[in-house]
Coordinates of C-alpha atoms in Angstrom, one line a residue:
M1 CA -37.1 2.1 32.3
D2 CA -37.6 1.6 36.0
E3 CA -36.4 3.9 38.7
A4 CA -33.4 1.8 39.6
A5 CA -32.2 1.8 36.0
K6 CA -32.5 5.6 35.9
Q7 CA -30.5 5.9 39.0
R8 CA -27.7 3.6 37.7
M9 CA -27.6 5.7 34.4
A10 CA -27.4 8.9 36.4
M11 CA -24.5 7.5 38.4
I12 CA -22.7 6.3 35.3
S13 CA -23.3 9.6 33.6
S14 CA -21.7 11.5 36.5
E15 CA -18.4 9.8 35.7
S16 CA -18.4 10.6 31.9
H17 CA -15.3 12.9 32.3
R18 CA -13.3 9.8 33.2
W19 CA -14.4 7.6 30.3
R20 CA -11.9 6.3 27.9
S21 CA -14.1 3.9 26.0
F22 CA -17.9 3.8 25.3
I23 CA -19.4 0.6 23.9
F24 CA -23.2 0.4 23.5
A25 CA -25.5 -2.1 21.6
G26 CA -29.2 -1.5 21.4
Q27 CA -31.8 1.2 20.8
I28 CA -30.9 4.7 21.8
T29 CA -33.7 6.5 23.6
D30 CA -33.8 10.3 24.2
Q31 CA -32.8 9.6 27.8
I32 CA -29.8 7.5 26.8
Q33 CA -28.8 10.2 24.3
A34 CA -29.0 12.9 27.0
Q35 CA -27.3 11.0 29.8
L36 CA -24.8 8.7 28.1
I37 CA -23.9 10.3 24.8
N38 CA -24.3 14.0 24.8
V39 CA -22.3 14.5 27.9
P40 CA -18.8 15.8 28.5
T41 CA -16.3 13.2 27.5
P42 CA -12.9 14.9 27.4
R43 CA -10.8 11.7 27.6
L44 CA -13.0 9.5 25.4
V45 CA -10.9 7.8 22.6
N46 CA -13.0 4.7 21.7
F47 CA -16.6 5.2 20.6
N48 CA -18.6 2.1 19.6
V49 CA -22.4 2.2 19.0
V50 CA -24.2 -0.6 17.2
R51 CA -27.9 -0.4 16.6
D52 CA -30.1 -2.9 14.8
S53 CA -32.7 -0.8 13.0
V54 CA -33.9 0.1 9.5
R55 CA -33.7 3.8 10.3
V56 CA -30.4 5.5 10.8
Q57 CA -30.3 7.6 13.9
E58 CA -28.1 10.7 14.2
I59 CA -26.5 11.0 17.6
H60 CA -24.6 13.9 19.2
L61 CA -21.2 13.4 20.7
A62 CA -19.7 16.2 22.7
T63 CA -17.6 18.3 20.4
E64 CA -14.9 19.1 23.0
G65 CA -12.5 16.4 23.9
A66 CA -9.7 14.2 22.7
S67 CA -9.6 13.0 19.2
L68 CA -11.1 9.5 18.8
R69 CA -8.8 6.6 18.0
E70 CA -11.5 4.0 17.4
L71 CA -14.9 4.8 15.9
T72 CA -17.4 2.0 15.2
L73 CA -21.0 2.9 14.2
A74 CA -23.9 0.8 12.8
C75 CA -27.3 2.4 12.0
C76 CA -26.2 5.7 13.5
A77 CA -24.4 8.7 12.4
L78 CA -22.4 11.6 13.9
D79 CA -21.4 15.1 12.7
W80 CA -18.8 14.0 10.2
E81 CA -17.0 17.3 10.3
S82 CA -16.4 17.1 14.1
S83 CA -12.9 17.9 15.1
R84 CA -12.8 14.7 17.1
L85 CA -12.8 12.6 14.0
R86 CA -9.2 13.2 13.3
G87 CA -6.2 11.0 14.1
L88 CA -8.4 7.8 13.8
Q89 CA -6.7 4.4 14.0
C90 CA -9.9 2.4 13.3
L91 CA -12.9 3.6 11.3
R92 CA -15.9 1.2 10.9
L93 CA -19.1 2.6 9.5
H94 CA -22.0 0.2 8.7
R95 CA -25.5 0.7 7.5
Q96 CA -25.3 4.5 7.0
A97 CA -27.9 4.9 4.2
E98 CA -28.7 8.6 3.6
K99 CA -26.7 9.8 6.6
A100 CA -23.4 8.4 5.4
P101 CA -20.5 10.9 5.1
S102 CA -20.1 12.6 1.8
V103 CA -17.0 11.7 -0.3
K104 CA -15.3 15.0 0.7
Q105 CA -16.1 14.4 4.4
L106 CA -14.7 10.8 4.2
H107 CA -11.6 12.1 2.4
A108 CA -11.1 14.7 5.1
M109 CA -11.3 12.1 7.9
L110 CA -8.9 9.8 6.1
S111 CA -6.4 12.7 5.3
A112 CA -6.4 13.7 9.0
S113 CA -5.8 10.1 10.1
P114 CA -2.4 9.0 8.8
G115 CA -2.1 6.4 11.5
L116 CA -5.3 4.6 10.4
E117 CA -5.0 0.8 10.6
I118 CA -8.5 -0.5 9.9
L119 CA -11.0 0.9 7.4
D120 CA -14.3 -1.0 7.3
L121 CA -17.3 0.5 5.3
A122 CA -20.4 -1.5 4.6
Y123 CA -24.1 -1.1 3.4
W124 CA -24.2 2.6 2.6
N125 CA -26.4 2.2 -0.5
H126 CA -28.9 4.9 -0.8
G127 CA -29.7 5.4 -4.5
Y128 CA -27.3 4.7 -7.3
Q129 CA -25.7 7.3 -9.5
Y130 CA -22.6 6.8 -11.6
Q131 CA -20.0 9.6 -11.0
L132 CA -16.4 10.1 -11.7
P133 CA -14.1 10.7 -8.7
D134 CA -13.4 14.3 -7.9
E135 CA -9.9 15.0 -9.2
T136 CA -9.4 17.9 -6.9
L137 CA -9.2 15.4 -4.0
G138 CA -5.6 14.7 -3.3
T139 CA -3.7 11.5 -2.5
V140 CA -4.3 10.0 0.9
L141 CA -1.2 8.2 2.3
L142 CA -2.1 5.6 4.9
P143 CA 1.2 4.0 5.7
S144 CA -0.2 2.0 8.7
L145 CA -3.4 0.7 7.0
T146 CA -3.4 -3.2 7.2
T147 CA -7.2 -3.9 6.7
L148 CA -9.5 -2.5 4.0
A149 CA -13.0 -3.8 3.8
V150 CA -15.7 -2.2 1.6
E151 CA -19.1 -3.7 0.8
E152 CA -22.2 -2.2 -0.9
V153 CA -21.3 1.5 -0.8
Q154 CA -22.1 4.0 -3.5
P155 CA -19.8 3.5 -6.6
I156 CA -18.3 7.0 -6.1
V157 CA -17.1 6.1 -2.6
L158 CA -15.2 3.0 -3.8
R159 CA -13.9 4.8 -6.9
T160 CA -12.6 7.7 -4.6
L161 CA -10.9 5.2 -2.3
L162 CA -9.2 3.5 -5.2
Y163 CA -8.3 6.8 -6.8
C164 CA -6.9 8.5 -3.6
V165 CA -5.7 5.9 -1.0
Q166 CA -2.2 4.7 -1.0
S167 CA -1.4 1.9 1.5
P168 CA 1.9 0.1 1.0
K169 CA 1.5 -2.0 4.1
C170 CA -2.1 -3.3 3.5
K171 CA -2.3 -7.0 4.2
Y172 CA -6.1 -7.7 3.8
I173 CA -8.5 -6.3 1.3
R174 CA -12.2 -7.2 0.9
L175 CA -14.2 -5.5 -1.9
V176 CA -17.7 -7.0 -2.3
S177 CA -20.3 -6.1 -4.9
I178 CA -17.9 -4.4 -7.3
D179 CA -19.6 -2.8 -10.3
Q180 CA -17.4 -3.3 -13.3
M181 CA -18.3 0.3 -14.4
E182 CA -16.0 1.5 -11.7
F183 CA -13.0 0.5 -13.8
L184 CA -13.7 2.5 -16.9
D185 CA -10.6 4.7 -16.6
N186 CA -7.1 3.8 -15.5
Y187 CA -6.9 5.6 -12.2
P188 CA -9.1 3.3 -10.1
L189 CA -7.7 0.2 -11.9
E190 CA -4.1 1.3 -11.1
G191 CA -5.1 2.1 -7.5
L192 CA -6.7 -1.3 -7.0
M193 CA -3.7 -3.1 -8.5
N194 CA -1.4 -1.2 -6.1
L195 CA -3.6 -2.0 -3.1
L196 CA -3.7 -5.7 -4.0
Q197 CA 0.1 -6.2 -4.0
G198 CA 0.4 -6.4 -0.3
P199 CA -2.5 -8.8 0.4
L200 CA -1.5 -11.1 -2.4
S201 CA 2.0 -11.4 -0.9
T202 CA 0.5 -12.9 2.2
V203 CA -1.1 -15.9 0.6
S204 CA 0.1 -19.0 -1.2
R205 CA -3.1 -20.1 -2.8
L206 CA -6.1 -18.3 -4.5
H207 CA -9.6 -19.5 -5.4
I208 CA -11.4 -18.0 -8.3
Y209 CA -15.1 -18.8 -8.7
Y210 CA -17.4 -18.0 -11.6
D211 CA -21.1 -18.7 -11.0
Q212 CA -22.9 -18.6 -14.3
A213 CA -26.4 -18.7 -12.8
F214 CA -25.8 -15.4 -11.1
G215 CA -23.1 -14.0 -13.3
S216 CA -20.7 -13.2 -10.5
C217 CA -17.0 -13.7 -10.2
T218 CA -15.2 -14.1 -6.9
V219 CA -11.5 -14.0 -6.1
T220 CA -10.5 -15.1 -2.6
H221 CA -7.6 -16.6 -0.7
R222 CA -9.8 -19.3 0.9
E223 CA -13.2 -20.8 0.4
T224 CA -14.9 -19.0 3.3
D225 CA -14.1 -15.4 4.1
L226 CA -16.7 -14.0 6.5
P227 CA -17.4 -10.3 6.4
P228 CA -16.1 -8.2 9.3
Q229 CA -18.7 -7.8 12.2
P230 CA -19.4 -4.3 13.5
N231 CA -20.1 -5.6 17.0
T232 CA -17.8 -7.1 19.6
R233 CA -18.0 -10.7 18.2
E234 CA -14.8 -10.0 16.3
S235 CA -12.2 -8.0 18.2
L236 CA -10.2 -5.3 16.4
I237 CA -7.1 -7.3 17.2
K238 CA -8.4 -10.2 15.2
L239 CA -9.6 -8.0 12.4
A240 CA -6.2 -6.3 12.1
R241 CA -4.6 -9.8 11.8
R242 CA -6.6 -10.7 8.8
R243 CA -4.6 -11.6 5.7
G244 CA -5.5 -12.2 2.1
V245 CA -7.9 -10.9 -0.6
Y246 CA -11.6 -11.2 -1.3
L247 CA -13.1 -9.6 -4.5
Q248 CA -16.6 -10.2 -5.8
T249 CA -18.5 -8.6 -8.7
I250 CA -22.1 -7.6 -8.5
P251 CA -24.3 -10.7 -9.3
L252 CA -27.4 -10.9 -11.4
F253 CA -30.0 -12.3 -9.0
T254 CA -32.6 -13.1 -11.7
P255 CA -31.6 -15.9 -14.1
T256 CA -34.5 -15.2 -16.5
L257 CA -33.2 -11.8 -17.7
E258 CA -33.2 -10.9 -21.4
K259 CA -30.3 -12.2 -23.4
D260 CA -29.1 -8.7 -24.2
T261 CA -28.9 -7.9 -20.4
I262 CA -27.1 -11.1 -19.7
R263 CA -24.6 -10.4 -22.6
L264 CA -23.9 -6.9 -21.3
H265 CA -23.2 -8.3 -17.9
E266 CA -20.8 -10.9 -19.4
V267 CA -19.0 -8.0 -21.1
K268 CA -18.5 -6.3 -17.7
I269 CA -17.2 -9.6 -16.2
G270 CA -14.8 -9.8 -19.2
K271 CA -13.5 -6.3 -18.4
F272 CA -13.0 -7.3 -14.8
I273 CA -11.0 -10.3 -15.9
H274 CA -8.9 -8.4 -18.4
E275 CA -8.4 -5.2 -16.5
V276 CA -8.1 -6.5 -12.9
I277 CA -7.6 -10.2 -12.4
Q278 CA -5.2 -10.9 -15.3
P279 CA -2.8 -8.0 -14.7
V280 CA -2.8 -8.4 -10.9
L281 CA -2.0 -12.1 -11.1
R282 CA 0.8 -11.6 -13.7
G283 CA 4.0 -12.6 -12.0
V284 CA 2.4 -13.5 -8.6
Q285 CA 3.8 -16.8 -7.3
V286 CA 0.6 -18.4 -6.0
R287 CA -1.3 -21.6 -6.8
I288 CA -4.7 -20.9 -8.3
Q289 CA -7.8 -23.0 -8.2
L290 CA -10.5 -22.1 -10.7
E291 CA -14.1 -23.3 -10.2
L292 CA -16.8 -22.9 -12.9
R293 CA -20.3 -23.1 -11.4
R294 CA -23.8 -22.9 -12.4
R295 CA -26.0 -23.2 -9.4
W296 CA -29.8 -22.6 -9.5
F297 CA -32.3 -22.7 -6.8
H298 CA -34.9 -25.2 -7.8
W299 CA -37.8 -22.7 -7.8
Q300 CA -35.9 -20.5 -10.2
I301 CA -35.4 -22.9 -13.1
P302 CA -37.9 -22.4 -15.9
D303 CA -37.6 -24.9 -18.7
N304 CA -37.1 -22.2 -21.4
S305 CA -34.7 -20.0 -19.4
S306 CA -32.1 -18.0 -21.2
S307 CA -28.6 -19.3 -20.5
P308 CA -25.4 -17.2 -20.8
S309 CA -23.0 -18.4 -23.4
I310 CA -19.6 -19.9 -22.5
S311 CA -17.8 -16.6 -23.1
V312 CA -16.9 -15.8 -19.5
P313 CA -15.5 -19.3 -18.8
T314 CA -13.6 -19.0 -22.0
E315 CA -12.1 -15.6 -20.8
L316 CA -11.1 -17.2 -17.5
L317 CA -9.5 -20.3 -19.1
L318 CA -7.5 -18.2 -21.5
N319 CA -6.5 -15.3 -19.4
I320 CA -5.5 -16.9 -16.1
P321 CA -2.7 -19.2 -17.2
S322 CA -1.3 -19.9 -13.7
V323 CA -4.4 -22.0 -12.7
T324 CA -3.2 -25.4 -11.4
H325 CA -6.5 -26.9 -10.3
L326 CA -9.8 -26.6 -12.2
R327 CA -13.2 -27.7 -11.0
I328 CA -16.1 -28.0 -13.5
C329 CA -19.7 -28.3 -12.3
W330 CA -21.9 -30.4 -14.5
R331 CA -24.6 -27.8 -15.0
L332 CA -22.0 -25.7 -16.9
D333 CA -21.8 -28.3 -19.6
P334 CA -18.4 -29.9 -18.7
I335 CA -18.1 -31.6 -22.1
A336 CA -17.8 -28.3 -23.9
V337 CA -15.2 -27.1 -21.3
I338 CA -13.1 -30.3 -21.5
R339 CA -13.0 -30.1 -25.3
F340 CA -12.0 -26.5 -25.1
L341 CA -9.1 -27.5 -22.9
S342 CA -8.0 -30.2 -25.3
A343 CA -6.5 -28.0 -28.0
P344 CA -4.8 -24.5 -28.4
Q345 CA -7.4 -21.8 -28.9
P346 CA -7.5 -18.6 -31.0
V347 CA -6.5 -15.6 -28.9
R348 CA -9.1 -12.8 -28.8
R349 CA -9.0 -9.2 -27.7
M350 CA -11.3 -7.9 -25.0
D351 CA -13.8 -6.7 -27.7
G352 CA -14.0 -10.3 -29.1
E353 CA -12.0 -9.7 -32.2
P354 CA -9.4 -12.4 -33.0
E355 CA -5.6 -11.8 -32.7
E356 CA -2.9 -13.7 -34.5
G357 CA -1.7 -16.9 -32.9
L358 CA -3.1 -19.6 -30.6
A359 CA -2.9 -20.1 -26.8
W360 CA -3.4 -23.1 -24.6
P361 CA -6.1 -22.7 -21.9
I362 CA -4.5 -22.9 -18.4
P363 CA -1.3 -24.6 -19.5
L364 CA -0.1 -25.3 -15.9
L365 CA -3.2 -27.4 -15.2
E366 CA -2.3 -30.4 -12.9
T367 CA -5.5 -31.4 -11.3
L368 CA -9.0 -31.5 -12.8
T369 CA -12.3 -32.2 -11.0
V370 CA -15.4 -32.8 -13.0
T371 CA -19.0 -33.1 -11.7
C372 CA -21.4 -34.9 -14.1
S373 CA -24.9 -36.4 -14.1
G374 CA -25.4 -40.2 -14.6
Q375 CA -26.5 -39.9 -18.2
D376 CA -23.4 -38.0 -19.3
Q377 CA -20.8 -40.1 -17.5
S378 CA -19.7 -42.3 -20.4
V379 CA -19.4 -39.3 -22.8
I380 CA -17.5 -37.3 -20.2
L381 CA -15.0 -40.2 -19.6
R382 CA -14.3 -40.5 -23.3
T383 CA -13.8 -36.8 -23.6
L384 CA -11.4 -36.9 -20.6
D385 CA -9.4 -39.6 -22.3
E386 CA -9.0 -37.4 -25.3
L387 CA -8.0 -34.5 -23.0
I388 CA -5.3 -36.6 -21.3
L389 CA -3.9 -37.8 -24.7
Q390 CA -3.8 -34.4 -26.3
R391 CA -2.2 -32.5 -23.4
S392 CA 0.3 -35.3 -22.8
L393 CA 1.3 -35.3 -26.5
W394 CA 1.9 -31.6 -26.4
A395 CA 3.8 -31.8 -23.1
Q396 CA 6.1 -34.6 -24.5
H397 CA 6.5 -32.8 -27.8
N398 CA 7.6 -29.6 -26.0
A399 CA 10.1 -31.6 -23.9
G400 CA 11.6 -33.1 -27.0
E401 CA 10.5 -36.6 -26.1
L402 CA 8.2 -37.1 -29.1
E403 CA 8.9 -37.1 -32.8
V404 CA 5.9 -35.7 -34.6
A405 CA 6.6 -37.8 -37.7
S406 CA 6.2 -41.0 -35.7
H407 CA 2.6 -39.9 -34.9
P408 CA 1.1 -38.9 -38.2
G409 CA -2.4 -39.0 -36.7
H410 CA -1.4 -36.1 -34.5
A411 CA 0.9 -34.2 -36.8
D412 CA -1.7 -31.7 -37.9
T413 CA -2.8 -31.1 -34.3
L414 CA 0.7 -30.4 -33.1
G415 CA 1.5 -28.3 -36.0
S416 CA -1.6 -26.2 -35.7
G417 CA -0.3 -24.7 -32.4
R418 CA 2.7 -22.8 -33.7
D419 CA 2.7 -19.8 -31.5
N420 CA 4.7 -18.1 -28.7
S421 CA 2.3 -19.1 -25.9
Q422 CA 3.1 -21.4 -23.0
P423 CA 2.7 -25.1 -24.0
P424 CA 0.6 -27.3 -21.6
K425 CA 1.9 -29.5 -18.9
G426 CA 0.7 -33.1 -18.6
L427 CA -2.2 -33.7 -16.2
K428 CA -1.4 -35.4 -12.9
Q429 CA -4.8 -36.2 -11.5
I430 CA -8.5 -36.2 -12.5
F431 CA -11.4 -36.7 -10.2
V432 CA -14.9 -37.4 -11.5
E433 CA -17.8 -37.1 -9.2
N434 CA -21.6 -37.5 -9.4
S435 CA -24.2 -34.8 -9.0
R436 CA -24.0 -35.2 -5.2
E437 CA -20.3 -34.4 -5.4
Q438 CA -19.1 -37.9 -4.5
F439 CA -16.1 -39.3 -6.3
F440 CA -16.7 -42.4 -8.4
K441 CA -13.7 -42.3 -10.8
T442 CA -10.2 -41.2 -10.4
W443 CA -7.2 -41.0 -12.7
D444 CA -3.6 -40.3 -12.1
I445 CA -0.5 -40.4 -14.3
K446 CA 0.8 -43.6 -12.6
N447 CA -2.2 -45.8 -12.2
G448 CA -4.6 -44.6 -14.9
W449 CA -8.4 -44.9 -14.3
Q450 CA -9.6 -46.4 -11.0
D451 CA -13.0 -46.8 -9.4
A452 CA -13.5 -44.7 -6.3
E453 CA -15.6 -45.8 -3.3
V454 CA -18.7 -43.7 -3.1
N455 CA -20.0 -42.9 0.3
K456 CA -23.6 -44.1 0.7

């Protein structure tokens, strides 16, 4: 640092008693720490320090002064028990590693900040240990909280938030890298369901993605939901205006894992579907698009790789009946999925044991998109014809427009579905696309099959 810079810093430092806001991005030297941070700041209410470093640096803010309203830190930490960390309206802590606040310290900050509007915690991972939440920590009522974003923190942190925080006005929730083990008891599950009610009321459409290659399930209100940025590229005003929901389970990054490991992960995804997605969406008036994927990077595909079974797609198809649009990627074996959609299926409990009765997979399905390879196109088209026929027969039969006796070839099929589940609606549109995701065939209830112009 040259002499002119030192003089400017000294001049700025002399005015610290007047500061209301401190925003800094970059490396913090001992001189910066001494002249710009550890100085008297009695009126300071906004403290924003963003570093880009592997090592988390502890900085020392003057203990005497007004309570902070906005606190944003990345790669740096404070004394989490400071009396200035009370009455917060915005708390954003990124990349804290081993210097992250403890669960009790975080709980104390939240309890002392009933006016908190934004809570954004990300990349705290430092070791991994499964723990139950501390039941001695009481409920934290945050009536003004509108934005909750949590990504890659220790499981105990997320479990404690779901256990303790009540936020009736929350409009945006983003939980990334959820470990399904966090929902072993009813308290976190109940808390998550309560937190999701507000964000779900702000959207008219949901997208649910299951990627079989990585074993991850995502629920979002739009296709792209960027994570909050801890720097000034996204203002707090814009962050507070976010609406909707983004949930994502922890993926498996290695597709060549042992079958037992893959199966255990599938069981966890099944619990997430049964204990979170299904009950939360029950009674919610939104249109839902479900996409079944299996995307591999080309260098990750061994010829003898172990593939997960179709169990998770089955769980999604049977347990989210309000899906109106389904997209099937060809690597997921679309023929098997289409045949599964063509008839009522046995109902199974979460442990895999059958229950009495049958249920139609996604009975409200209106639009279907299928991606297929060239060699499977003819088989897929024939399978789609059978799907159209079967679901239209059931739809007509349910509407009283079809006498089963006049269709003896389908009498057994129709009779086999005697149950109390919702019968299917007739399909309205089908889009068939090639492996480059270009449409080459379309079908609709009025015009039947038509060739689509493929963009070259």
